[in-house]
Every structure is written in structure tokens, then in C-alpha cells.
Tab-separated table of C-alpha atoms and ligand atoms in Angstrom:
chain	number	residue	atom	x	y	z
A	35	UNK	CA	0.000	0.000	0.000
A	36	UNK	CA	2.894	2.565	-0.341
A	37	UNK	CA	1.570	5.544	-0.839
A	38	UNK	CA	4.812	7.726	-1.407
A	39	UNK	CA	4.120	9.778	-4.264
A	40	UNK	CA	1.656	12.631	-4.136
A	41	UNK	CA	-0.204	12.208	-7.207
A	42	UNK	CA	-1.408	8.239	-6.965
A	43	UNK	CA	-4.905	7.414	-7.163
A	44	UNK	CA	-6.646	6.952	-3.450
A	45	UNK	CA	-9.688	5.692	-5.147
A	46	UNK	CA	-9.858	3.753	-8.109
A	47	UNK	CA	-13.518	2.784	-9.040
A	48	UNK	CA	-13.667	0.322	-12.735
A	49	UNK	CA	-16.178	-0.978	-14.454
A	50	UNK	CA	-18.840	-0.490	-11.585
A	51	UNK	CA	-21.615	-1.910	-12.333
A	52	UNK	CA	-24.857	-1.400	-9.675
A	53	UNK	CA	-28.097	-3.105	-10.932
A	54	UNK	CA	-31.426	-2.849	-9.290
A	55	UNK	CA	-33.726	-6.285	-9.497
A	56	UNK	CA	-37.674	-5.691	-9.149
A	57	UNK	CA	-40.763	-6.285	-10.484
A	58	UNK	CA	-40.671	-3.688	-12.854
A	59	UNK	CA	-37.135	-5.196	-14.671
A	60	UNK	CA	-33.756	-4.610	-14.026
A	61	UNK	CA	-32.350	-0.851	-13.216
A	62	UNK	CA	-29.060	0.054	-14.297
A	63	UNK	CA	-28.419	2.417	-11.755
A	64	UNK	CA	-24.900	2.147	-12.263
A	65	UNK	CA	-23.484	0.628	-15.896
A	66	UNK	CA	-19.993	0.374	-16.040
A	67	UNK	CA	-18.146	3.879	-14.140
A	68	UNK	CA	-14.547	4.676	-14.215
A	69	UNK	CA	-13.374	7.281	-12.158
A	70	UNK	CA	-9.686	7.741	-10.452
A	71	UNK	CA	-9.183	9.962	-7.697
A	72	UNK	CA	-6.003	11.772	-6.539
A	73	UNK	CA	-4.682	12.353	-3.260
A	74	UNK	CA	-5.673	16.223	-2.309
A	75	UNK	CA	-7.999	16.432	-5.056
A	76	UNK	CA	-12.139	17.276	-5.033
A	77	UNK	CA	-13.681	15.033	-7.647
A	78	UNK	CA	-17.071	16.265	-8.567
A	79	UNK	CA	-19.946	14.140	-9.787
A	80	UNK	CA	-22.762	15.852	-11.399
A	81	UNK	CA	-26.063	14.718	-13.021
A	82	UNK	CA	-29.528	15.295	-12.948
A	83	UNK	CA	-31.656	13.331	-10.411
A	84	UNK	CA	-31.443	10.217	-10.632
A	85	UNK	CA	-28.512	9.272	-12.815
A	86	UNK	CA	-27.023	7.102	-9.949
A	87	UNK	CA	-24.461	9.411	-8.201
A	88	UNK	CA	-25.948	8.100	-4.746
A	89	UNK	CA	-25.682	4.449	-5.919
A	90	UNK	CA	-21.985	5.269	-7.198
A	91	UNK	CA	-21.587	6.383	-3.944
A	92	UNK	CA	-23.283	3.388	-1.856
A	93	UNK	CA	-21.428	1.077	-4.019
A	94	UNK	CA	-18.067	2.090	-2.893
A	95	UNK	CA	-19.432	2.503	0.583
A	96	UNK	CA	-20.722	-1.185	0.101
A	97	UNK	CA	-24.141	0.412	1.599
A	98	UNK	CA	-26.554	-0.243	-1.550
A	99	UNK	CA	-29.290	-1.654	-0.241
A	100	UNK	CA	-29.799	-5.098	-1.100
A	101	UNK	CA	-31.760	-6.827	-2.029
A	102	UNK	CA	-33.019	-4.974	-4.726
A	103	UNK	CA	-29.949	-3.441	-5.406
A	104	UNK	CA	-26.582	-5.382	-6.368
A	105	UNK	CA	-23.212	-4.758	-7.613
A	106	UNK	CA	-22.476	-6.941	-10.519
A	107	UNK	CA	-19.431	-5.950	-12.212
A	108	UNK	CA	-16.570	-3.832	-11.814
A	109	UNK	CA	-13.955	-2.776	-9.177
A	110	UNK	CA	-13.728	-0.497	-6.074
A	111	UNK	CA	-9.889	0.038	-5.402
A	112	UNK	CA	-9.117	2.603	-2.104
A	113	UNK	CA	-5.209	2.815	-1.923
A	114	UNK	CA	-4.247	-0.177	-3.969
A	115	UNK	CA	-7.129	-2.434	-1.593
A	116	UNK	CA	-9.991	-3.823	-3.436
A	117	UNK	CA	-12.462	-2.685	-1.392
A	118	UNK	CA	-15.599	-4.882	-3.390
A	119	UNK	CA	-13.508	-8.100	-1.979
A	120	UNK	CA	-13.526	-7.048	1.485
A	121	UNK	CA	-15.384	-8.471	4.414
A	122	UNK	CA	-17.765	-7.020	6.239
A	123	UNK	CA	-15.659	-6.428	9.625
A	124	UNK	CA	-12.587	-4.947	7.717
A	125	UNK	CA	-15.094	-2.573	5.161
A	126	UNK	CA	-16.630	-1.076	8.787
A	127	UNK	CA	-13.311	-0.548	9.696
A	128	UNK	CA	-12.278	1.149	6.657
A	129	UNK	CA	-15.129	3.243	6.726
A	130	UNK	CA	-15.107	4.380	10.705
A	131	UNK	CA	-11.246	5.435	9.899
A	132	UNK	CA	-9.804	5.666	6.185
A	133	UNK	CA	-13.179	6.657	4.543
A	134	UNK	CA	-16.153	9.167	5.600
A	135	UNK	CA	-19.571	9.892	4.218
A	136	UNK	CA	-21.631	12.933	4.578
A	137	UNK	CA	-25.091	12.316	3.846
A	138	UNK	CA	-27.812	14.774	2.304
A	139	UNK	CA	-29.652	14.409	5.370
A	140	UNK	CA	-27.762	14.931	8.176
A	141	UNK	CA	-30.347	13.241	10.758
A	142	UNK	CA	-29.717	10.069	8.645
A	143	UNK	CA	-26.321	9.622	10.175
A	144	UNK	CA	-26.386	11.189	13.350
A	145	UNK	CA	-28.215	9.512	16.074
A	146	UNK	CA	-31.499	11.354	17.227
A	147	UNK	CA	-31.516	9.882	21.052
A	148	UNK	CA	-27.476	10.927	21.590
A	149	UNK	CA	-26.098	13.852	22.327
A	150	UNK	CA	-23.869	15.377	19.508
A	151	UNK	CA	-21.008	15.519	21.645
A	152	UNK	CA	-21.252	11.641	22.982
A	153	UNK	CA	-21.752	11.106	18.736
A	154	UNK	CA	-18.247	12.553	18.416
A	155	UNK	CA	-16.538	11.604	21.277
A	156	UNK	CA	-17.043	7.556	19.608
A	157	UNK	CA	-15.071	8.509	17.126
A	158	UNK	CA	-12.097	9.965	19.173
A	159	UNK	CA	-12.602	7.187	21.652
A	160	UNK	CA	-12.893	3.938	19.723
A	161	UNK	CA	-10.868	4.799	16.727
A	162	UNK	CA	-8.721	7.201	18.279
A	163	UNK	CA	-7.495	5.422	21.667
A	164	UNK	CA	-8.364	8.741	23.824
A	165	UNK	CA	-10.109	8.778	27.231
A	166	UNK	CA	-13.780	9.424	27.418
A	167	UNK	CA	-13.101	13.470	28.618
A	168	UNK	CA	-9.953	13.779	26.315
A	169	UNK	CA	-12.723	12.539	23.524
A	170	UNK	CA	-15.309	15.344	24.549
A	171	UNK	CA	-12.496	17.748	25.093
A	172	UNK	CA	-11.840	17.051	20.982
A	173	UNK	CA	-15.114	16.944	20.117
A	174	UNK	CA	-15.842	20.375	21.330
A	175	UNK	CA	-12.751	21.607	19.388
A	176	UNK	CA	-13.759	19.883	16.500
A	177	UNK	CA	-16.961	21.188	16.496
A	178	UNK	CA	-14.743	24.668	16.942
A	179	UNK	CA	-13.087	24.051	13.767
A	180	UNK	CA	-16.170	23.848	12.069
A	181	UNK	CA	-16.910	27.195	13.637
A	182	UNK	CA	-19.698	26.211	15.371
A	183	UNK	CA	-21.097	28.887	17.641
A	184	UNK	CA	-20.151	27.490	21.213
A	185	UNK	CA	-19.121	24.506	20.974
A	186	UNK	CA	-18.639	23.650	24.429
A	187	UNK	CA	-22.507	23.918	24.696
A	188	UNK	CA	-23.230	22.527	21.851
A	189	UNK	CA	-21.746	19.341	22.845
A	190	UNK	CA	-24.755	18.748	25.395
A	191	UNK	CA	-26.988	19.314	22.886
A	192	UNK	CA	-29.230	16.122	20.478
A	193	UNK	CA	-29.200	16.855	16.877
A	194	UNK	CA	-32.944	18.089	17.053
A	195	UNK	CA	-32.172	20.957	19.414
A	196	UNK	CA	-29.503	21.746	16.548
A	197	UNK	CA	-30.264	24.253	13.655
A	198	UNK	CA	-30.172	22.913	9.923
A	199	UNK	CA	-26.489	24.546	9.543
A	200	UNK	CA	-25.290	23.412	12.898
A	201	UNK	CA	-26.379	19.768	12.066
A	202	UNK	CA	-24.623	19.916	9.056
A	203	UNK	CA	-21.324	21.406	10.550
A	204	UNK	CA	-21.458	18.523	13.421
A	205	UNK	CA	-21.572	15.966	10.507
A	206	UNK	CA	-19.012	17.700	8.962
A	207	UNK	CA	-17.052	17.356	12.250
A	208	UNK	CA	-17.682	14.122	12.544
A	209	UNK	CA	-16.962	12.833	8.893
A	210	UNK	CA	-13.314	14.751	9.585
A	211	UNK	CA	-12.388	14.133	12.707
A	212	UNK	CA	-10.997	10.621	11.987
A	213	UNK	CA	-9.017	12.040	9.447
A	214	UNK	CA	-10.241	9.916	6.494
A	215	UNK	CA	-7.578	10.023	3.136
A	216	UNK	CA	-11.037	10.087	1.628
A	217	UNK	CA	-14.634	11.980	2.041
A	218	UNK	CA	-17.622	11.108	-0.143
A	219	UNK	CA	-19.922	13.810	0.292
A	220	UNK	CA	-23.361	13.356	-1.257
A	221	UNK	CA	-24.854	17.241	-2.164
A	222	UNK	CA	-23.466	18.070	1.450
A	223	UNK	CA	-25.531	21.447	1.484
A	224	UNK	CA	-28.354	21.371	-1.024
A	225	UNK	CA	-30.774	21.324	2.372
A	226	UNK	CA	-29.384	24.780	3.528
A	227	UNK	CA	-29.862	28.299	2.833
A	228	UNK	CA	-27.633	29.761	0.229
A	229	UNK	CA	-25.729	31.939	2.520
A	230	UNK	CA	-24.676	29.001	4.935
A	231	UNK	CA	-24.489	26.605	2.155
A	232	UNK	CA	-21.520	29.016	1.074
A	233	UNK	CA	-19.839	28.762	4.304
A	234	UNK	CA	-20.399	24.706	4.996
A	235	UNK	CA	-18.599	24.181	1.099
A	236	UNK	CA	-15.612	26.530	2.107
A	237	UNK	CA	-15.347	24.858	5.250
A	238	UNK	CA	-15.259	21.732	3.841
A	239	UNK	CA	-12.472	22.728	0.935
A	240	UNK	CA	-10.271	24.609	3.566
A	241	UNK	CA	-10.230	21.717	6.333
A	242	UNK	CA	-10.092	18.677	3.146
A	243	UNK	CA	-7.002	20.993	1.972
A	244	UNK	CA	-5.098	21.212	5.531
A	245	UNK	CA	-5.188	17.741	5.019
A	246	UNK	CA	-5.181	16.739	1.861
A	247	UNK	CA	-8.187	14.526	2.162
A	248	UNK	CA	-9.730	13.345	-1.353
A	249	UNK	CA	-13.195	14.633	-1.712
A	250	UNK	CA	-15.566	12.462	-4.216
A	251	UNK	CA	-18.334	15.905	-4.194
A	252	UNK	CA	-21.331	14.663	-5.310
A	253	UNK	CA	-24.366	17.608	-6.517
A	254	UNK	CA	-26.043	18.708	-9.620
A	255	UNK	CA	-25.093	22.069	-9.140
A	256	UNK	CA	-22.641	23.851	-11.021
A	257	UNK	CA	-22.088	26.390	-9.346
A	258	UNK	CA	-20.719	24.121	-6.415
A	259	UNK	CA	-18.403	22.461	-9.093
A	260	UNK	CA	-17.028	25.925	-10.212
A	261	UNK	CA	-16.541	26.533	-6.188
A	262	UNK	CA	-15.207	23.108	-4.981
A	263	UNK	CA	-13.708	21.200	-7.821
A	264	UNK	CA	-10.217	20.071	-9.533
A	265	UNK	CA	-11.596	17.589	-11.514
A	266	UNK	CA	-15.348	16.338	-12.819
A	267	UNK	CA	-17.121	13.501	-13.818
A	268	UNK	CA	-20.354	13.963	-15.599
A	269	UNK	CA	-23.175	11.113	-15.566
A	270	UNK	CA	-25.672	10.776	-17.229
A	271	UNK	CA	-28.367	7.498	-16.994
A	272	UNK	CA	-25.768	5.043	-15.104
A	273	UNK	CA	-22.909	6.078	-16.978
A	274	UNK	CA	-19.615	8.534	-16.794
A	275	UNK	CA	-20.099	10.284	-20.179
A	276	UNK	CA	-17.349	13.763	-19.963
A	277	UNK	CA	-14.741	13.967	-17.128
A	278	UNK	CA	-12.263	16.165	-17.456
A	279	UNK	CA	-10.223	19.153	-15.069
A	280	UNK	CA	-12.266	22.017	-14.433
A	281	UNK	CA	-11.331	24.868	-16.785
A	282	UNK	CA	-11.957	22.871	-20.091
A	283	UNK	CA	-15.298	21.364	-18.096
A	284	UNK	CA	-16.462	25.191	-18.210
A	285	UNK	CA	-14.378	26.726	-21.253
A	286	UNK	CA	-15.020	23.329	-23.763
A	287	UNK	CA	-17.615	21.143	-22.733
A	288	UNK	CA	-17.199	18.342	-25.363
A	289	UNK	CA	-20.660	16.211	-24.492
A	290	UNK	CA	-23.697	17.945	-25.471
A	291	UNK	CA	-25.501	17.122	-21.973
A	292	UNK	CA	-22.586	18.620	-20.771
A	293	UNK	CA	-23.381	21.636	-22.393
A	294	UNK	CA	-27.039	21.315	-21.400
A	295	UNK	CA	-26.114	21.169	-17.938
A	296	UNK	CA	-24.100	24.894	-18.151
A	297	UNK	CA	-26.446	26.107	-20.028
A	298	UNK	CA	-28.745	25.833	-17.011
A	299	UNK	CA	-26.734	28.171	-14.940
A	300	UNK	CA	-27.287	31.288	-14.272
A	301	UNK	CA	-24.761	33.885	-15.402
A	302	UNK	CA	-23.972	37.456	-14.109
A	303	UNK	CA	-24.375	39.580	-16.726
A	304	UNK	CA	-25.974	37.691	-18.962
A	305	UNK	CA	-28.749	38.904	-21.128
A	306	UNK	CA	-31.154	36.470	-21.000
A	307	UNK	CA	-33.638	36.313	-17.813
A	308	UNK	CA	-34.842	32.749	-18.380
A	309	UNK	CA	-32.742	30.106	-17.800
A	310	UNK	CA	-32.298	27.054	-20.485
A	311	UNK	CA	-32.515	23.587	-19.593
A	312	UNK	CA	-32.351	20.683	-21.341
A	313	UNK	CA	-35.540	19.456	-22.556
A	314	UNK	CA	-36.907	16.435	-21.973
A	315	UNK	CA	-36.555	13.752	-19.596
A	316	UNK	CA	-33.290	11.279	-18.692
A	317	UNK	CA	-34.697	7.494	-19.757
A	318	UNK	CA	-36.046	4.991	-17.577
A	319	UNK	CA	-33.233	2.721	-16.192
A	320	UNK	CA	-34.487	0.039	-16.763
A	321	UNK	CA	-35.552	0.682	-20.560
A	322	UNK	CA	-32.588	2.349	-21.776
A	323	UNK	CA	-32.421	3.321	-25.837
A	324	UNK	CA	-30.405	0.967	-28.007
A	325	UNK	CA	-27.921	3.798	-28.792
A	326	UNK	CA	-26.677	6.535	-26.734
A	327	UNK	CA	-28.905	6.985	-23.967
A	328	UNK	CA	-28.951	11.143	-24.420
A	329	UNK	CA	-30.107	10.687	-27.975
A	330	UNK	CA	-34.130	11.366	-27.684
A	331	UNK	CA	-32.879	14.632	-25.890
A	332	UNK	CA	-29.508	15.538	-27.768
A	333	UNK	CA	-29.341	17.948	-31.010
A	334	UNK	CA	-26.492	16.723	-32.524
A	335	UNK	CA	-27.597	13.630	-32.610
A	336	UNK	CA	-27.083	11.285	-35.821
A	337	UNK	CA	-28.263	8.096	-36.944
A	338	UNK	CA	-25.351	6.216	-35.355
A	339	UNK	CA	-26.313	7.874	-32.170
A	340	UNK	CA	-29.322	5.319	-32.272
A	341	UNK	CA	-27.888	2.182	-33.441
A	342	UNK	CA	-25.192	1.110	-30.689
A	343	UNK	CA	-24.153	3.243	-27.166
A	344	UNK	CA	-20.883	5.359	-27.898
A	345	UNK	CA	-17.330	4.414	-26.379
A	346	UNK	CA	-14.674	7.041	-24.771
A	347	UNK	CA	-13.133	9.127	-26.936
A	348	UNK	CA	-9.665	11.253	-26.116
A	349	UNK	CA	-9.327	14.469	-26.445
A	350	UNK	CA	-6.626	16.938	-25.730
A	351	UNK	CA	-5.651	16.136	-21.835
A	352	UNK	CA	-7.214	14.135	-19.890
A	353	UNK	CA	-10.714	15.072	-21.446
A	354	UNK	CA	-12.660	11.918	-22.222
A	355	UNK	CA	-15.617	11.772	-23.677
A	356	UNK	CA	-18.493	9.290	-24.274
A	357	UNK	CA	-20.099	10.974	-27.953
A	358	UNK	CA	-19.315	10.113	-31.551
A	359	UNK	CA	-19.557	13.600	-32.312
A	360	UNK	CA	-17.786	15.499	-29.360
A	361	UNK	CA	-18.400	19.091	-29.650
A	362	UNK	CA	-15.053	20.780	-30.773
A	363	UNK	CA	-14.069	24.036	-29.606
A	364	UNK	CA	-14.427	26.642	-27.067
A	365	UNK	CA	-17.822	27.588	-25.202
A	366	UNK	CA	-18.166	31.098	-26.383
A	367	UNK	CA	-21.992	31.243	-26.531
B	251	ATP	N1	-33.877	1.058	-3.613
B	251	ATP	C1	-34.001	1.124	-4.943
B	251	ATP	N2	-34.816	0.299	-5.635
B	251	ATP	C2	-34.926	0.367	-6.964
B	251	ATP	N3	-34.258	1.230	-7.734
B	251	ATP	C3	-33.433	2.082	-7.112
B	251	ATP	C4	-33.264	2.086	-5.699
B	251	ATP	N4	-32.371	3.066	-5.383
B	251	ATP	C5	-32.023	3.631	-6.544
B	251	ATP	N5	-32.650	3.048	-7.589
B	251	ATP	C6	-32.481	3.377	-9.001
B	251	ATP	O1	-31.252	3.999	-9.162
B	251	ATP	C7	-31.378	5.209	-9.881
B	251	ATP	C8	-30.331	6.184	-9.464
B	251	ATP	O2	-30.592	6.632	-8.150
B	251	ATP	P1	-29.624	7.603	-7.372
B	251	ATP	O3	-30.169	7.724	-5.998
B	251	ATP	O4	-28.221	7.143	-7.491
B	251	ATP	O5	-29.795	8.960	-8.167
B	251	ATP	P2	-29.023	10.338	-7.945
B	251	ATP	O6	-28.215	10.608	-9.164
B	251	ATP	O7	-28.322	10.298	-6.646
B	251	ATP	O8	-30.227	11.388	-7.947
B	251	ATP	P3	-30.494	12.651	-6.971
B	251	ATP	O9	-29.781	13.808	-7.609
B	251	ATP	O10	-31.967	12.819	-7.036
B	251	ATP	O11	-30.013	12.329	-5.598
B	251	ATP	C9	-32.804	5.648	-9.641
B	251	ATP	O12	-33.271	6.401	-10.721
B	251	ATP	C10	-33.521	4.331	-9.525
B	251	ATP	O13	-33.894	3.877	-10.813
B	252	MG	MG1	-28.605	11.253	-4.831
């Protein structure tokens, strides 16, 4: 597991393949993903609602919920460990120490009948070593770090006696304060106000940075990636279909749902007061188009685009892109 040079992959996920079984056929949440990511660096995944980045993120968590759901193909590596081949008792490890989620919700991972500070204190005392007061002691300045107002009250209080931003900021705490080499956040702040949504993202970026945690950012808003990311991966219907570093994401989006998707952000100074988005609806998962899945919603699209689903194509960098007819050029609309 040496881990000596700066730029290896902590995460590694190939092939993944996430399939839900019910009555109504077989979902393809998640069809075959490849994503790498670095040591230090925020990997966003975008995608409208339901394209599978939760089930991406499940999967590597090994928390899809199953049955219905299943992972039946592909490969989950976290620092050279195949995480997929795992048992159970070494994946809760991993995930209590090397690994932390942040939920949407924040009441689905922190325990309504516990104080926030006890919630904590588990993580300093069990995976940590420390004494039970050391633990709260750590908490509290944990909590600090996530400049929580008063933290050495807050500690005393349950989750419900918490504001929506303060809940958020505890998980925060919590998800960091084992000092994971990676945190999957799934839309971390989409329940918040803007102006505190704003502070919870830098928060996040400043104390992943100190440390040079990985960050696997997970939203389907643009913005956020413009704020928060180094690299992104953009799904669409199960699948990976642009990823590339941020500048040529925003300067030349090759996939046209790519484009969609920036289109759909709002732009100071721009001229128009509606905003465009992308007509029509993602397919059903489990009836997805013989061809390219975006097809029925995609302008460019060509009678190849029907007949079989594209592969990756290179460009320039590490921009790959899953279109036979990448767009070419910059985005100067
Ligand atoms: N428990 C389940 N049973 C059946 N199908 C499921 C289940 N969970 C997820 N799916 C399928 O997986 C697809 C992807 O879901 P997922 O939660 O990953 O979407 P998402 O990209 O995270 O969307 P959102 O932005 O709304 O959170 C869903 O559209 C659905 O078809
Ligand atoms: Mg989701």
C-alpha cells in the first residue's frame, strides 16, 4: 500500500456496475463507471436526479441496499485495496477510519436519542485510543473548527435541538475528525440556505485541503463544481459520459448534456432572464435506448447515435468523452 508519491490514485472505481432487481425489470443504476481519484484532489460528480451518483456512492461505501440493489461488475480500489472483496468487519473498519460519508440528510447519520457531543466523542474514543473526557475535550474543538457557535454547549446538545447549519457542521465534524484520506460527500448542502451553504462548502475545501483529504463531491449544481472542484465527472443514466479538469469542463464542454447542464446556470451579466434547460426527460433505467442513452434529448444527434451506445473518446488532456460527435471548440456562446 505505499503511498509515497503525491499524485497516486486513493480511489480507483472500474467498471462499476450497480443493478437494481424488481418487479418492474432490471435498473441500471450504475453501468460500467470509471473514475480515479487523486490524493488532495475534489472530484465532482454531477447529473440530474437520478442518474445514480448516490448508488456510485453506496457502491463504494458497500451500503446499496440489497436486495433490490446489487453490484455486478466492476472494481472499487481505495489505496491499492480492493475494497468490493472485502469483508464485512474490515469494510466497517475502513469506513469508521480511512473513509467518511456525509449524507444529504444529516439526521440520517447522526443519532437522534445521543447527544452530539457523545456522537463525536465515539469517534475519538474507539478509533482514536483517547479517554472518554480527552474525547469530549476534541469533540468540542472539533466542532470549533467547524466554527460552530459554542461549541462547548453545543456538545450537550441532540441533533434536534440543533439548527439545519449546525447539524450539518457537526456531521461535517464528525466525517473529519478521523481524518479519512477520503470523504464522499453526497450534495453536502443542497438542504441549507444559500448563505450558509456558502460557508459549509468553504469549510469543507479549507479543512479537506489542511489535510489533503480526497473529496468524491457529489451535486447537480454547477455552481458548487465551479466553487469546490479540480476535476469532474459527468453522468448521465448510469454512466460517466465527460470527465475532465475544471477549466476545459467550463471553457469546452465536449458532451452535449454537458453543455445542457451549463447552459442551465445562471450567469452574471448575462442577457437572458430565463434560464435554459435541457428538454426532456433522462430514460427509464431500466428501458434504456439501443444507442446513446442522451439521444431522444440531444441535437447533434445522428443516426449512429441510435444504433449502438458510444465508447470514450480522447481528447486533448485528460478530457474523455463518451459521444461520436464530441463538440469541438471553445464555449463562447
Ligand atoms: N432502492 C431502490 N430500488 C430500486 N431502484 C433504485 C433504488 N435506489 C435507486 N434506484 C435506481 O437507481 C437510480 C439512481 O438513483 P440515485 O439515488 O443514485 O440517483 P441520484 O443521481 O443520486 O439522484 P439525486 O440527484 O436525485 O439524488 C434511480 O433512478 C432508480 O432507478
Ligand atoms: Mg442522490
Amino acid at each position: 500500500m505505499g503511498l509515497n508519491d503525491n499524485n497516486q490514485f486513493i480511489l480507483k472505481v472500474s467498471g462499476l456496475k450497480t443493478h437494481f432487481f424488481t418487479s418492474e425489470g432490471v435498473a441500471k443504476a450504475v453501468d460500467g463507471v470509471d473514475f480515479k481519484v487523486k490524493k488532495g484532489e475534489v472530484l465532482g460528480l454531477v447529473g440530474e436526479s437520478g442518474c445514480g451518483k448516490s448508488v456510485t456512492a453506496l457502491s463504494i461505501m458497500q451500503l446499496v441496499a440489497s436486495p433490490p440493489g446489487k453490484i455486478v461488475g466492476g472494481k472499487v480500489e481505495f489505496m491499492g485495496e480492493d475494497l468490493l472483496g472485502l469483508n464485512f468487519q474490515k469494510t466497517r473498519k475502513l469506513r469508521g477510519q480511512k473513509i467518511s460519508m456525509i449524507f444529504q440528510d444529516p439526521l440520517t447519520s447522526l443519532n437522534p436519542v445521543l447527544k452530539v457531543g457523545y456522537q463525536l466523542s465515539e469517534v475519538f474514543h474507539y478509533h482514536k485510543g483517547f479517554n472518554w473526557k480527552q474525547s469530549l475535550e476534541e469533540s468540542a474543538r472539533m466542532l470549533k473548527v467547524t466554527d460552530m457557535p459554542s461549541p462547548e454547549e453545543r456538545v450537550k446538545n441532540f441533533p434536534h435541538e440543533m439548527s439545519g447549519g449546525m447539524r450539518q457542521r457537526a456531521m461535517i465534524a464528525m466525517a473529519l475528525s478521523c481524518e479519512p484520506d477520503l470523504l464522499i460527500a453526497d450534495e453536502p448542502s443542497t438542504a441549507l440556505d444559500v448563505t450558509v451553504q456558502a460557508q459549509v462548502l468553504k469549510l469543507m475545501k479549507t479543512l479537506c485541503r489542511e489535510r489533503e483529504t480526497a473529496v468524491l463531491l457529489i451535486t447537480h449544481d454547477m455552481g458548487v463544481v465551479a466553487n469546490m472542484c479540480n476535476r469532474v465527472a459527468v453522468m448521465y443514466a448510469g454512466r460517466i459520459v465527460e470527465s475532465t479538469d475544471i477549466f476545459t469542463l467550463f471553457k469546452n464542454p465536449a458532451h452535449p448534456y454537458t453543455r445542457g447542464l451549463l447552459r442551465s446556470l445562471p450567469r452574471l451579466g448575462a442577457k437572458r432572464d430565463r434560464l435554459d434547460s435541457i428538454e426532456g426527460q433522462p430514460p427509464q433505467l431500466n428501458r434504456l435506448p439501443a444507442g446513446c442513452a442522451f439521444e431522444p434529448r440531444c441535437e447533434y444527434a445522428k443516426q449512429r447515435c441510435k444504433q449502438e451506445p458510444p465508447g470514450i473518446t480522447h481528447l486533448r488532456g485528460e478530457h474523455d468523452v463518451r459521444c461520436y460527435y464530441p463538440i469541438q471548440g471553445a464555449n463562447n456562446e
